Tab-separated table of C-alpha atoms in Angstrom:
chain	number	residue	atom	x	y	z
A	1	GLY	CA	-148.028	43.442	-90.356
A	2	GLU	CA	-151.629	42.198	-90.053
A	3	THR	CA	-154.344	44.818	-89.610
A	4	ILE	CA	-156.872	44.033	-86.911
A	5	ARG	CA	-160.083	45.728	-85.850
A	6	ILE	CA	-160.959	46.114	-82.198
A	7	PHE	CA	-164.494	47.092	-81.249
A	8	VAL	CA	-164.822	48.702	-77.820
A	9	ASP	CA	-168.085	49.264	-75.954
A	10	ALA	CA	-167.036	51.423	-73.011
A	11	ASP	CA	-168.058	54.423	-70.951
A	12	GLN	CA	-166.728	57.285	-73.089
A	13	GLN	CA	-166.439	59.491	-70.006
A	14	GLY	CA	-164.443	56.863	-68.126
A	15	THR	CA	-160.982	55.365	-68.341
A	16	MET	CA	-160.514	53.436	-71.565
A	17	PRO	CA	-158.903	50.014	-71.968
A	18	VAL	CA	-155.534	49.528	-73.645
A	19	LEU	CA	-154.432	46.925	-76.199
A	20	VAL	CA	-151.184	45.257	-75.172
A	21	VAL	CA	-149.242	43.352	-77.823
A	22	GLY	CA	-147.016	41.009	-75.877
A	23	GLN	CA	-144.131	38.834	-76.931
A	24	GLY	CA	-145.348	35.283	-77.472
A	25	LYS	CA	-141.953	33.656	-76.972
A	26	VAL	CA	-139.442	35.077	-74.526
A	27	ARG	CA	-136.087	35.864	-76.078
A	28	GLY	CA	-133.276	36.664	-73.677
A	29	ASN	CA	-134.088	38.003	-70.242
A	30	SER	CA	-136.885	40.427	-71.052
A	31	TRP	CA	-140.477	40.466	-72.168
A	32	SER	CA	-141.220	42.926	-74.992
A	33	ARG	CA	-144.563	44.606	-75.414
A	34	LYS	CA	-146.223	47.549	-77.121
A	35	GLU	CA	-149.351	49.307	-75.914
A	36	TYR	CA	-152.052	51.015	-77.935
A	37	PRO	CA	-154.710	53.221	-76.309
A	38	LEU	CA	-158.222	52.292	-77.398
A	39	ALA	CA	-161.243	54.503	-77.981
A	40	ALA	CA	-164.928	53.653	-77.865
A	41	GLY	CA	-166.133	52.262	-81.193
A	42	MET	CA	-163.940	50.706	-83.868
A	43	ASN	CA	-160.140	50.874	-83.605
A	44	VAL	CA	-157.987	49.816	-86.562
A	45	ILE	CA	-154.425	48.818	-85.701
A	46	THR	CA	-151.688	47.388	-87.884
A	47	MET	CA	-149.508	45.046	-85.881
A	48	PRO	CA	-145.850	46.023	-85.741
A	49	GLU	CA	-143.413	44.034	-87.841
A	50	ASP	CA	-141.175	43.766	-84.777
A	51	THR	CA	-139.331	40.446	-84.711
A	52	ASN	CA	-139.102	40.727	-80.905
A	53	LEU	CA	-142.893	40.470	-80.792
A	54	LEU	CA	-143.307	37.375	-82.955
A	55	PRO	CA	-145.677	35.859	-82.346
A	56	GLY	CA	-147.550	38.809	-80.916
A	57	VAL	CA	-150.081	37.920	-78.253
A	58	LEU	CA	-152.964	40.348	-77.696
A	59	TYR	CA	-154.172	41.289	-74.234
A	60	ILE	CA	-156.660	43.900	-73.140
A	61	ARG	CA	-155.563	45.836	-70.050
A	62	ASN	CA	-158.195	47.770	-68.156
A	63	PRO	CA	-156.318	50.286	-65.970
A	64	ALA	CA	-159.500	51.483	-64.258
A	65	SER	CA	-161.080	50.788	-60.920
A	66	PRO	CA	-164.891	50.381	-60.772
A	67	GLU	CA	-165.229	54.060	-59.809
A	68	ASP	CA	-163.485	55.103	-63.039
A	69	GLN	CA	-166.063	53.519	-65.376
A	70	ALA	CA	-169.853	53.369	-65.478
A	71	TYR	CA	-169.579	49.717	-66.600
A	72	ALA	CA	-166.841	47.236	-67.499
A	73	PRO	CA	-165.715	47.632	-71.124
A	74	ARG	CA	-166.615	44.943	-73.646
A	75	VAL	CA	-164.063	44.294	-76.363
A	76	ARG	CA	-164.232	42.229	-79.550
A	77	ILE	CA	-161.211	41.606	-81.777
A	78	GLU	CA	-161.396	40.779	-85.500
A	79	GLY	CA	-158.176	39.446	-86.993
A	80	GLY	CA	-155.382	37.157	-85.964
A	81	HIS	CA	-156.374	33.775	-84.612
A	82	GLU	CA	-157.069	32.145	-81.282
A	83	TYR	CA	-154.755	29.742	-79.526
A	84	PRO	CA	-155.706	27.422	-76.641
A	85	VAL	CA	-156.008	29.053	-73.222
A	86	TYR	CA	-156.714	27.067	-70.072
A	87	ARG	CA	-158.878	29.190	-67.753
A	88	HIS	CA	-158.572	27.585	-64.322
A	89	GLY	CA	-161.961	27.215	-62.672
A	90	GLU	CA	-163.828	28.188	-65.855
A	91	MET	CA	-163.195	25.061	-67.918
A	92	THR	CA	-162.226	21.476	-67.303
A	93	PRO	CA	-158.736	20.160	-67.985
A	94	GLU	CA	-160.324	17.776	-70.517
A	95	GLU	CA	-161.808	20.699	-72.478
A	96	TYR	CA	-158.400	22.363	-72.585
A	97	ASN	CA	-156.671	19.124	-73.602
A	98	GLN	CA	-159.055	18.741	-76.570
A	99	GLN	CA	-158.434	22.353	-77.674
A	100	LEU	CA	-154.675	21.913	-77.269
A	101	GLU	CA	-154.613	18.697	-79.286
A	102	ALA	CA	-156.629	20.215	-82.151
A	103	TYR	CA	-154.484	23.360	-82.154
A	104	CYS	CA	-151.201	21.396	-82.133
A	105	ALA	CA	-152.354	19.602	-85.287
A	106	LYS	CA	-152.710	23.044	-86.946
A	107	VAL	CA	-149.269	24.129	-85.700
A	108	GLU	CA	-147.658	20.995	-87.142
A	109	GLU	CA	-149.522	21.399	-90.442
A	110	ASP	CA	-148.874	25.138	-90.902
A	111	PRO	CA	-146.256	26.540	-88.480
A	112	ASN	CA	-145.976	29.780	-90.472
A	113	THR	CA	-149.589	30.655	-89.705
A	114	TYR	CA	-150.164	29.098	-86.294
A	115	ALA	CA	-147.766	30.068	-83.526
A	116	ASP	CA	-146.533	27.329	-81.217
A	117	ILE	CA	-148.074	28.908	-78.094
A	118	THR	CA	-150.653	28.188	-75.441
A	119	GLU	CA	-151.522	29.854	-72.172
A	120	LEU	CA	-152.529	28.751	-68.688
A	121	THR	CA	-154.372	31.284	-66.544
A	122	SER	CA	-155.728	31.355	-63.029
A	123	GLU	CA	-156.826	34.101	-60.695
A	124	ASN	CA	-153.260	35.197	-59.985
A	125	ASN	CA	-151.083	33.578	-62.661
A	126	THR	CA	-150.591	33.713	-66.419
A	127	ILE	CA	-148.168	31.264	-68.010
A	128	LEU	CA	-147.335	31.342	-71.729
A	129	LEU	CA	-145.902	28.075	-73.087
A	130	LYS	CA	-145.090	26.260	-76.313
A	131	ALA	CA	-148.192	24.345	-77.396
A	132	LEU	CA	-146.365	21.290	-78.726
A	133	ASP	CA	-144.331	20.921	-75.518
A	134	SER	CA	-147.492	21.438	-73.461
A	135	LEU	CA	-149.275	18.634	-75.303
A	136	LYS	CA	-146.452	16.278	-74.366
A	137	GLY	CA	-146.628	17.581	-70.780
A	138	VAL	CA	-150.382	16.969	-70.630
A	139	GLN	CA	-149.875	13.406	-71.863
A	140	ASP	CA	-147.094	12.827	-69.306
A	141	MET	CA	-149.290	14.211	-66.508
A	142	GLU	CA	-152.120	11.818	-67.449
A	143	ASN	CA	-149.735	8.918	-66.788
A	144	LEU	CA	-149.072	10.348	-63.311
A	145	GLY	CA	-152.770	10.852	-62.534
A	146	VAL	CA	-152.602	14.659	-62.489
A	147	ASP	CA	-153.790	17.348	-64.879
A	148	VAL	CA	-153.370	21.003	-65.798
A	149	GLY	CA	-155.827	21.960	-63.041
A	150	ASP	CA	-153.427	20.480	-60.478
A	151	THR	CA	-150.611	22.496	-62.045
A	152	MET	CA	-152.532	25.745	-61.697
A	153	ASP	CA	-153.513	24.912	-58.099
A	154	GLU	CA	-149.780	24.644	-57.382
A	155	TRP	CA	-149.059	27.971	-59.113
A	156	GLU	CA	-151.752	29.611	-56.986
A	157	GLN	CA	-149.926	28.254	-53.919
A	158	VAL	CA	-146.661	29.759	-55.228
A	159	TRP	CA	-148.398	33.148	-55.632
A	160	GLU	CA	-149.783	32.892	-52.096
A	161	GLN	CA	-146.323	32.106	-50.693
A	162	PHE	CA	-144.808	34.988	-52.663
A	163	GLN	CA	-147.307	37.363	-51.047
A	164	LEU	CA	-146.555	35.991	-47.582
A	165	TYR	CA	-142.766	36.124	-48.056
A	166	SER	CA	-143.138	39.730	-49.198
A	167	GLY	CA	-144.805	40.565	-45.883
A	168	PHE	CA	-148.329	41.123	-47.165
A	169	VAL	CA	-151.375	40.080	-45.145
A	170	LYS	CA	-154.517	38.917	-46.951
A	171	GLY	CA	-157.419	41.219	-46.094
A	172	ASP	CA	-155.321	43.796	-44.186
A	173	LYS	CA	-157.318	46.988	-43.703
A	174	ASN	CA	-154.310	49.046	-44.788
A	175	PRO	CA	-154.051	48.589	-48.596
A	176	LYS	CA	-150.260	48.988	-48.392
A	177	HIS	CA	-150.094	45.738	-46.411
A	178	ASP	CA	-152.836	43.744	-48.185
A	179	TYR	CA	-152.145	41.321	-51.032
A	180	TYR	CA	-151.637	43.273	-54.216
A	181	PRO	CA	-153.804	42.304	-57.196
A	182	ALA	CA	-151.048	41.730	-59.762
A	183	LYS	CA	-150.720	38.541	-61.745
A	184	TYR	CA	-147.529	36.508	-61.366
């Protein structure tokens, strides 16, 4: 039910980005989502009061190729709140661990406001998890001498194997046979 404002700086003649409201916690065997087309300038959207989307996680999807836009859109969101996201290769596991620990304290203090979620991302993978469970996992990994960066390296290997098992060839001149650029 919260109203958010999304400011979009994009090529008005090009393909516009889309707001995707994704399900923060998987219920059953499916992943619910709703999409909202965005326009250049300010967009005002009231989040659906859909219990299948609680908590709702916001993503920006850019369905364009570089030829479809004069420049990559820039998007700023006002409303909601941030949760910890590990961006593999862009931050250290220690930075993520500090964010996760601080966020988990907020979740424990006010679970009605702060959703128990966190996200791990890499070039080819996006994993949405419970923050409190992830904090325990991070602590357990420290005892084993590994970290969240090691985890994401392994997920990248899974993605690579999935591509190979599917018969794709990295760098194939025929796009039908090359790795496809979808996240796992």
